[in-house]
mmCIF file of C-alpha atoms in Angstrom:
data_model
loop_
_atom_site.group_PDB
_atom_site.id
_atom_site.type_symbol
_atom_site.label_atom_id
_atom_site.label_comp_id
_atom_site.label_asym_id
_atom_site.label_seq_id
_atom_site.Cartn_x
_atom_site.Cartn_y
_atom_site.Cartn_z
ATOM 1 C CA PHE A 79 3.559 -6.870 -13.654
ATOM 2 C CA TRP A 80 5.334 -4.039 -11.819
ATOM 3 C CA ASP A 81 8.032 -3.952 -14.513
ATOM 4 C CA PHE A 82 5.224 -3.569 -17.071
ATOM 5 C CA LEU A 83 3.790 -0.666 -15.094
ATOM 6 C CA ILE A 84 7.199 1.056 -15.088
ATOM 7 C CA LEU A 85 7.584 0.689 -18.860
ATOM 8 C CA PHE A 86 3.965 1.649 -19.549
ATOM 9 C CA PHE A 87 3.834 4.804 -17.412
ATOM 10 C CA CYS A 88 7.337 6.020 -16.507
ATOM 11 C CA LEU A 89 9.123 5.506 -19.838
ATOM 12 C CA PRO A 90 6.721 7.660 -21.939
ATOM 13 C CA VAL A 91 6.883 10.457 -19.293
ATOM 14 C CA VAL A 92 10.676 10.484 -19.336
ATOM 15 C CA ILE A 93 10.901 10.424 -23.167
ATOM 16 C CA PHE A 94 8.281 13.180 -23.491
ATOM 17 C CA ASN A 95 10.159 15.329 -21.044
ATOM 18 C CA GLU A 96 13.483 14.916 -22.891
ATOM 19 C CA ILE A 97 11.941 15.773 -26.260
ATOM 20 C CA THR A 98 9.699 18.697 -25.335
ATOM 21 C CA LYS A 99 11.325 19.927 -22.097
ATOM 22 C CA LYS A 100 7.781 19.890 -20.664
ATOM 23 C CA ARG A 101 6.701 17.594 -17.893
ATOM 24 C CA LEU A 102 3.819 15.372 -18.837
ATOM 25 C CA LEU A 103 1.070 15.576 -16.174
ATOM 26 C CA GLY A 104 3.051 18.305 -14.444
ATOM 27 C CA ASP A 105 3.697 18.019 -10.706
ATOM 28 C CA VAL A 106 1.854 14.700 -10.531
ATOM 29 C CA SER A 107 4.404 12.901 -12.724
ATOM 30 C CA CYS A 108 7.259 14.421 -10.725
ATOM 31 C CA ARG A 109 5.937 12.632 -7.650
ATOM 32 C CA ILE A 110 4.536 9.457 -9.142
ATOM 33 C CA VAL A 111 7.478 8.500 -11.383
ATOM 34 C CA PRO A 112 10.078 8.426 -8.547
ATOM 35 C CA PHE A 113 7.562 6.660 -6.326
ATOM 36 C CA MET A 114 7.023 3.875 -8.882
ATOM 37 C CA GLU A 115 10.720 3.569 -9.688
ATOM 38 C CA VAL A 116 11.723 3.206 -6.030
ATOM 39 C CA SER A 117 8.798 0.809 -5.441
ATOM 40 C CA SER A 118 10.099 -1.268 -8.395
ATOM 41 C CA LEU A 119 13.484 -1.580 -6.663
ATOM 42 C CA GLY A 120 11.712 -2.656 -3.464
ATOM 43 C CA VAL A 121 9.553 -5.218 -5.211
ATOM 44 C CA THR A 122 12.624 -6.738 -6.910
ATOM 45 C CA THR A 123 14.678 -6.679 -3.682
ATOM 46 C CA PHE A 124 12.101 -8.371 -1.512
ATOM 47 C CA SER A 125 11.127 -10.861 -4.254
ATOM 48 C CA LEU A 126 14.724 -11.963 -4.556
ATOM 49 C CA CYS A 127 14.939 -12.368 -0.800
ATOM 50 C CA ALA A 128 11.711 -14.412 -0.812
ATOM 51 C CA LEU A 129 13.008 -16.666 -3.609
ATOM 52 C CA GLY A 130 16.279 -17.147 -1.750
ATOM 53 C CA ILE A 131 14.362 -18.260 1.349
ATOM 54 C CA ASP A 132 12.295 -20.674 -0.764
ATOM 55 C CA ARG A 133 15.459 -22.234 -2.223
ATOM 56 C CA PHE A 134 16.834 -22.629 1.280
ATOM 57 C CA HIS A 135 13.657 -24.395 2.432
ATOM 58 C CA ALA A 136 13.852 -26.617 -0.636
ATOM 59 C CA ALA A 137 17.428 -27.652 0.298
ATOM 60 C CA THR A 138 16.654 -28.214 3.984
ATOM 61 C CA SER A 139 13.349 -29.992 3.567
ATOM 62 C CA PRO A 140 13.485 -33.625 4.783
ATOM 63 C CA GLN A 141 11.579 -34.761 1.702
ATOM 64 C CA ALA A 142 12.502 -32.177 -0.890
ATOM 65 C CA SER A 143 11.306 -34.307 -3.770
ATOM 66 C CA ALA A 144 7.775 -34.432 -2.355
ATOM 67 C CA ARG A 145 7.155 -31.002 -0.848
ATOM 68 C CA PRO A 146 3.508 -30.101 -0.477
ATOM 69 C CA ILE A 147 2.029 -27.712 -3.044
ATOM 70 C CA GLU A 148 1.846 -24.198 -1.656
ATOM 71 C CA GLN A 149 -1.670 -22.813 -1.529
ATOM 72 C CA CYS A 150 -2.656 -19.904 -3.722
ATOM 73 C CA GLN A 151 -3.721 -17.856 -0.699
ATOM 74 C CA SER A 152 -0.234 -18.199 0.776
ATOM 75 C CA ILE A 153 1.428 -16.941 -2.432
ATOM 76 C CA ILE A 154 -0.988 -14.006 -2.713
ATOM 77 C CA ALA A 155 -0.269 -13.110 0.939
ATOM 78 C CA LYS A 156 3.478 -13.098 0.277
ATOM 79 C CA LEU A 157 3.056 -10.938 -2.820
ATOM 80 C CA ALA A 158 0.803 -8.522 -0.901
ATOM 81 C CA VAL A 159 3.432 -8.166 1.832
ATOM 82 C CA ILE A 160 6.117 -7.516 -0.788
ATOM 83 C CA TRP A 161 4.076 -4.943 -2.727
ATOM 84 C CA VAL A 162 2.596 -3.129 0.266
ATOM 85 C CA GLY A 163 5.977 -3.053 2.019
ATOM 86 C CA SER A 164 7.714 -1.706 -1.083
ATOM 87 C CA MET A 165 5.094 1.012 -1.652
ATOM 88 C CA THR A 166 5.146 2.027 2.022
ATOM 89 C CA LEU A 167 8.900 2.468 2.009
ATOM 90 C CA SER A 168 8.571 4.609 -1.158
ATOM 91 C CA VAL A 169 5.975 7.066 0.217
ATOM 92 C CA PRO A 170 8.633 9.706 1.136
ATOM 93 C CA GLU A 171 9.414 10.019 -2.565
ATOM 94 C CA ILE A 172 5.954 11.561 -3.129
ATOM 95 C CA LEU A 173 6.697 14.264 -0.569
ATOM 96 C CA LEU A 174 10.305 14.826 -1.649
ATOM 97 C CA TRP A 175 9.904 15.827 -5.303
ATOM 98 C CA GLN A 176 8.182 18.818 -6.868
ATOM 99 C CA LEU A 177 7.991 20.552 -10.230
ATOM 100 C CA ALA A 178 10.275 23.528 -10.995
ATOM 101 C CA GLN A 179 10.751 25.827 -13.957
ATOM 102 C CA ASP A 180 13.880 27.451 -15.303
ATOM 103 C CA THR A 181 15.036 29.292 -18.406
ATOM 104 C CA SER A 182 17.546 27.438 -20.529
ATOM 105 C CA PRO A 183 20.806 29.487 -20.894
ATOM 106 C CA VAL A 184 21.342 28.038 -24.390
ATOM 107 C CA SER A 185 17.956 28.390 -26.078
ATOM 108 C CA GLY A 186 16.256 30.852 -23.726
ATOM 109 C CA VAL A 187 13.160 28.590 -23.571
ATOM 110 C CA MET A 188 11.309 27.937 -20.331
ATOM 111 C CA THR A 189 11.916 24.300 -19.268
ATOM 112 C CA GLU A 190 10.269 22.191 -16.623
ATOM 113 C CA TYR A 191 12.173 19.752 -14.446
ATOM 114 C CA CYS A 192 11.781 17.830 -11.217
ATOM 115 C CA THR A 193 13.767 18.892 -8.231
ATOM 116 C CA MET A 194 14.374 17.107 -4.920
ATOM 117 C CA LYS A 195 13.007 19.692 -2.534
ATOM 118 C CA PRO A 196 10.292 19.113 0.126
ATOM 119 C CA SER A 197 7.400 21.481 0.044
ATOM 120 C CA SER A 198 7.376 24.127 2.759
ATOM 121 C CA ASN A 199 3.616 23.667 3.170
ATOM 122 C CA LEU A 200 4.068 20.313 4.868
ATOM 123 C CA PRO A 201 3.533 20.013 8.615
ATOM 124 C CA GLU A 202 6.665 20.530 10.646
ATOM 125 C CA SER A 203 6.936 16.948 11.818
ATOM 126 C CA VAL A 204 6.405 15.572 8.331
ATOM 127 C CA TYR A 205 8.815 18.135 6.888
ATOM 128 C CA SER A 206 11.559 17.046 9.315
ATOM 129 C CA LEU A 207 11.017 13.403 8.449
ATOM 130 C CA VAL A 208 11.228 14.081 4.748
ATOM 131 C CA LEU A 209 14.474 16.053 5.250
ATOM 132 C CA THR A 210 15.904 13.168 7.274
ATOM 133 C CA TYR A 211 14.986 10.817 4.455
ATOM 134 C CA GLN A 212 16.580 13.135 1.888
ATOM 135 C CA ASN A 213 19.857 13.225 3.845
ATOM 136 C CA ALA A 214 19.953 9.421 4.277
ATOM 137 C CA ARG A 215 18.554 8.593 0.855
ATOM 138 C CA MET A 216 21.844 7.764 -0.774
ATOM 139 C CA TRP A 217 22.935 5.226 1.869
ATOM 140 C CA TRP A 218 19.381 3.876 2.197
ATOM 141 C CA TYR A 219 19.429 3.173 -1.580
ATOM 142 C CA PHE A 220 22.809 1.556 -1.343
ATOM 143 C CA GLY A 221 22.092 -0.609 1.722
ATOM 144 C CA CYS A 222 18.470 -1.685 1.216
ATOM 145 C CA TYR A 223 18.117 -1.794 -2.597
ATOM 146 C CA PHE A 224 21.598 -2.897 -3.555
ATOM 147 C CA CYS A 225 23.493 -4.676 -0.759
ATOM 148 C CA LEU A 226 20.498 -6.447 0.788
ATOM 149 C CA PRO A 227 19.326 -8.488 -2.265
ATOM 150 C CA ILE A 228 22.843 -9.341 -3.408
ATOM 151 C CA LEU A 229 24.195 -10.349 -0.036
ATOM 152 C CA PHE A 230 20.978 -12.220 0.832
ATOM 153 C CA THR A 231 20.960 -14.163 -2.438
ATOM 154 C CA VAL A 232 24.684 -14.984 -2.191
ATOM 155 C CA SER A 233 24.329 -16.148 1.396
ATOM 156 C CA CYS A 234 21.311 -18.331 0.641
ATOM 157 C CA GLN A 235 23.077 -19.848 -2.373
ATOM 158 C CA LEU A 236 26.198 -20.645 -0.373
ATOM 159 C CA VAL A 237 24.264 -22.252 2.453
ATOM 160 C CA THR A 238 22.082 -24.160 -0.033
ATOM 161 C CA ARG A 239 25.081 -25.481 -1.909
ATOM 162 C CA ARG A 240 26.799 -26.515 1.299
ATOM 163 C CA ILE A 241 23.719 -28.405 2.499
ATOM 164 C CA SER A 242 23.207 -29.973 -0.914
ATOM 165 C CA GLY A 243 26.819 -31.100 -1.020
ATOM 166 C CA THR A 244 26.527 -32.659 2.453
ATOM 167 C CA GLU A 245 23.352 -34.509 1.517
ATOM 168 C CA LYS A 246 24.851 -35.813 -1.693
ATOM 169 C CA LYS A 247 27.519 -37.549 0.383
ATOM 170 C CA THR A 248 25.013 -39.198 2.707
ATOM 171 C CA GLU A 249 22.254 -40.086 0.274
ATOM 172 C CA CYS A 250 21.777 -40.106 -3.457
ATOM 173 C CA ARG A 251 18.857 -38.124 -4.746
ATOM 174 C CA GLY A 252 17.161 -38.449 -8.092
ATOM 175 C CA THR A 253 18.904 -36.956 -11.097
ATOM 176 C CA LYS A 254 15.839 -35.077 -12.244
ATOM 177 C CA HIS A 255 15.304 -33.506 -8.856
ATOM 178 C CA THR A 256 18.972 -32.432 -8.697
ATOM 179 C CA GLN A 257 18.781 -30.904 -12.139
ATOM 180 C CA CYS A 258 15.541 -29.091 -11.244
ATOM 181 C CA GLU A 259 17.131 -27.625 -8.068
ATOM 182 C CA SER A 260 20.231 -26.515 -9.997
ATOM 183 C CA HIS A 261 18.072 -24.973 -12.718
ATOM 184 C CA LEU A 262 16.014 -22.934 -10.242
ATOM 185 C CA ASN A 263 19.141 -21.783 -8.439
ATOM 186 C CA CYS A 264 20.630 -20.597 -11.742
ATOM 187 C CA THR A 265 17.415 -18.694 -12.462
ATOM 188 C CA ILE A 266 17.656 -16.760 -9.173
ATOM 189 C CA ILE A 267 21.376 -16.106 -9.705
ATOM 190 C CA GLY A 268 20.650 -14.774 -13.180
ATOM 191 C CA LEU A 269 17.968 -12.435 -11.917
ATOM 192 C CA THR A 270 20.307 -11.160 -9.195
ATOM 193 C CA ILE A 271 23.158 -10.540 -11.677
ATOM 194 C CA ILE A 272 20.893 -8.537 -13.994
ATOM 195 C CA TYR A 273 19.581 -6.555 -11.043
ATOM 196 C CA GLY A 274 23.068 -5.875 -9.664
ATOM 197 C CA LEU A 275 24.476 -4.756 -13.051
ATOM 198 C CA CYS A 276 21.575 -2.403 -13.715
ATOM 199 C CA THR A 277 21.551 -0.774 -10.240
ATOM 200 C CA THR A 278 25.344 -0.382 -9.865
ATOM 201 C CA PRO A 279 25.569 2.776 -12.075
ATOM 202 C CA GLU A 280 22.776 4.508 -10.092
ATOM 203 C CA ASN A 281 24.424 3.814 -6.748
ATOM 204 C CA VAL A 282 27.814 5.002 -8.060
ATOM 205 C CA CYS A 283 26.252 8.158 -9.461
ATOM 206 C CA ASN A 284 24.460 8.821 -6.199
ATOM 207 C CA ILE A 285 27.654 8.613 -4.199
ATOM 208 C CA VAL A 286 29.576 10.785 -6.726
ATOM 209 C CA VAL A 287 26.844 13.397 -6.884
ATOM 210 C CA ALA A 288 26.534 13.474 -3.056
ATOM 211 C CA TYR A 289 30.182 14.499 -2.661
ATOM 212 C CA MET A 290 30.797 16.393 -5.962
ATOM 213 C CA SER A 291 27.480 18.020 -6.757
ATOM 214 C CA PRO A 292 28.731 21.615 -6.098
ATOM 215 C CA ASP A 293 31.364 21.127 -8.807
ATOM 216 C CA MET A 294 29.025 19.614 -11.388
ATOM 217 C CA SER A 295 26.807 21.490 -13.783
ATOM 218 C CA LYS A 296 23.021 21.016 -14.031
ATOM 219 C CA GLN A 297 23.361 19.495 -17.523
ATOM 220 C CA THR A 298 25.735 16.826 -16.153
ATOM 221 C CA LEU A 299 23.411 16.007 -13.266
ATOM 222 C CA ASP A 300 20.432 15.712 -15.646
ATOM 223 C CA LEU A 301 22.443 13.390 -17.934
ATOM 224 C CA LEU A 302 23.411 11.114 -15.015
ATOM 225 C CA ASN A 303 19.832 11.008 -13.856
ATOM 226 C CA LEU A 304 18.655 10.108 -17.376
ATOM 227 C CA ILE A 305 21.249 7.301 -17.618
ATOM 228 C CA ASN A 306 20.120 5.919 -14.279
ATOM 229 C CA GLN A 307 16.481 5.916 -15.350
ATOM 230 C CA PHE A 308 17.221 4.059 -18.627
ATOM 231 C CA PHE A 309 19.214 1.442 -16.767
ATOM 232 C CA LEU A 310 16.120 0.903 -14.679
ATOM 233 C CA PHE A 311 14.009 0.617 -17.864
ATOM 234 C CA PHE A 312 16.494 -1.850 -19.268
ATOM 235 C CA LYS A 313 16.217 -3.971 -16.123
ATOM 236 C CA CYS A 314 12.430 -3.912 -16.321
ATOM 237 C CA SER A 315 12.599 -5.045 -19.961
ATOM 238 C CA VAL A 316 15.173 -7.815 -19.523
ATOM 239 C CA THR A 317 13.940 -9.346 -16.269
ATOM 240 C CA PRO A 318 10.646 -10.843 -17.588
ATOM 241 C CA ILE A 319 12.359 -12.167 -20.730
ATOM 242 C CA LEU A 320 15.205 -13.713 -18.650
ATOM 243 C CA LEU A 321 12.643 -15.299 -16.290
ATOM 244 C CA LEU A 322 10.643 -16.822 -19.174
ATOM 245 C CA CYS A 323 13.851 -18.152 -20.819
ATOM 246 C CA LEU A 324 15.491 -19.608 -17.703
ATOM 247 C CA CYS A 325 12.318 -20.940 -16.042
ATOM 248 C CA ARG A 326 11.168 -23.521 -18.593
ATOM 249 C CA PRO A 327 7.805 -24.422 -16.991
ATOM 250 C CA LEU A 328 6.849 -20.767 -16.783
ATOM 251 C CA GLY A 329 8.007 -20.088 -20.352
ATOM 252 C CA GLN A 330 6.140 -23.094 -21.632
ATOM 253 C CA ALA A 331 2.961 -21.998 -19.803
ATOM 254 C CA PHE A 332 3.325 -18.511 -21.286
ATOM 255 C CA MET A 333 3.727 -19.918 -24.821
ATOM 256 C CA ASP A 334 0.681 -22.158 -24.339
ATOM 257 C CA CYS A 335 -1.368 -19.142 -23.257
ATOM 258 C CA CYS A 336 -0.189 -17.116 -26.263
ATOM 259 C CA CYS A 337 -0.992 -19.987 -28.664
ATOM 260 C CA CYS A 338 -4.374 -20.466 -27.023
ATOM 261 C CA CYS A 339 -5.218 -16.763 -27.467
ATOM 262 C CA CYS A 340 -4.016 -16.740 -31.087
ATOM 263 C CA GLU A 341 -6.090 -19.815 -32.044
ATOM 264 C CA GLY A 342 -9.173 -18.393 -30.351
ATOM 265 C CA CYS A 343 -9.410 -21.301 -27.923
ATOM 266 C CA SER A 344 -11.464 -23.394 -30.352
ATOM 267 C CA PRO A 345 -13.190 -26.260 -28.508
ATOM 268 C CA ASP A 346 -12.369 -28.954 -31.075
ATOM 269 C CA THR A 347 -10.910 -32.313 -30.282
ATOM 270 C CA ALA A 348 -7.377 -31.468 -31.226
ATOM 271 C CA SER A 349 -7.237 -28.391 -29.066
ATOM 272 C CA SER A 350 -8.785 -30.198 -26.147
ATOM 273 C CA GLU A 351 -6.185 -32.943 -26.408
ATOM 274 C CA GLY A 352 -3.463 -30.341 -26.686
ATOM 275 C CA SER A 353 -4.728 -28.473 -23.639
ATOM 276 C CA ALA A 354 -4.872 -31.755 -21.697
ATOM 277 C CA ASP A 355 -1.272 -32.498 -22.686
ATOM 278 C CA SER A 356 -0.170 -28.978 -21.672
ATOM 279 C CA LYS A 357 -1.966 -29.293 -18.315
ATOM 280 C CA LEU A 358 -0.259 -32.614 -17.700
ATOM 281 C CA LYS A 359 3.141 -31.103 -18.545
ATOM 282 C CA THR A 360 2.514 -28.102 -16.285
ATOM 283 C CA GLU A 361 1.442 -30.254 -13.415
ATOM 284 C CA MET A 362 4.436 -32.559 -13.799
ATOM 285 C CA SER A 363 6.887 -29.628 -14.019
ATOM 286 C CA SER A 364 8.253 -27.613 -11.135
ATOM 287 C CA SER A 365 7.454 -24.060 -10.237
ATOM 288 C CA ILE A 366 9.787 -21.151 -9.580
ATOM 289 C CA PHE A 367 8.343 -20.714 -6.102
ATOM 290 C CA PHE A 368 8.069 -24.277 -4.907
ATOM 291 C CA ASP A 369 8.645 -27.885 -5.898
ATOM 292 C CA LYS A 370 5.573 -29.906 -6.746
ATOM 293 C CA PRO A 371 5.496 -33.556 -5.805
ATOM 294 C CA ARG A 372 6.035 -35.972 -8.567
ATOM 295 C CA GLU A 373 2.668 -37.478 -9.314
ATOM 296 C CA SER A 374 2.333 -41.092 -10.242
ATOM 297 C CA PRO A 375 1.670 -41.781 -13.978
ATOM 298 C CA PRO A 376 -1.948 -42.163 -15.061
ATOM 299 C CA PRO A 377 -3.325 -45.687 -14.706
ATOM 300 C CA LEU A 378 -3.186 -47.942 -17.750
ATOM 301 C CA LEU A 379 -6.383 -48.427 -19.703
ATOM 302 C CA ALA A 380 -8.103 -51.755 -19.325
ATOM 303 C CA LEU A 381 -7.649 -54.364 -21.975
ATOM 304 C CA GLY A 382 -10.357 -54.648 -24.610
ATOM 305 C CA THR A 383 -11.029 -50.898 -25.008
ATOM 306 C CA PRO A 384 -10.835 -49.269 -28.422
ATOM 307 C CA CYS A 385 -7.486 -47.695 -27.413
#
């Protein structure tokens, strides 16, 4: 959902600015777009950490094939912590950026652009904090939004594989459960690889600009910033598709919802039987967040019935 917000709001603003050299929504977009983009990095980072912890619990659970179903309130609480924490860490971006105007040396037209410069109207204590954030922004990006999710995911996967290998020697688990665990681990690894590939150029550019910005022209800096933003848009576009393709239960549920909406959810017998079958498949399948217990098959019908 946050990836959708990035593509729905930030992408049109960036494209409009590149075409017209005018900032859509003015100073508001200069503050909101970086805030949403950094919040997107935080949401992805903490979500990958949460999924890594869930996979670790799945590997260390004494009865991994029959873990209790996690309550909806617990999942909502975790998502709230991830979202609120990401947005809180991104608040300095609102105070750091502001709209500026300059005359283009090539065309002579007045252009609008966003500059990283705290407003002098801020209180002195807030102004000093924003300046501290600006000076540490590059390494904060690199440490929290790049190293943390990758190292956390790799560490959880190594520990999970070591524990799984030890348990395989002591006891033999079901083939379906092993395949399910491996499939979920591959899903998290795929999401981490996409995230790492899409955020690497931005971190490299931030480090290069931090040490070579006096020797670089404004056009070069604007081009690097544009490339970084489109890598973020690419990540937001690919991540949901990758998740739907790798996580089969989630992809099947998504296709069932799309088919249900296209058919108008007609309450005929065929659709009711199809919905019952889809519900049974969804309940029998595993989730990306937790492993549902394998339910016993439905009881056989009594003899003598029409079936």
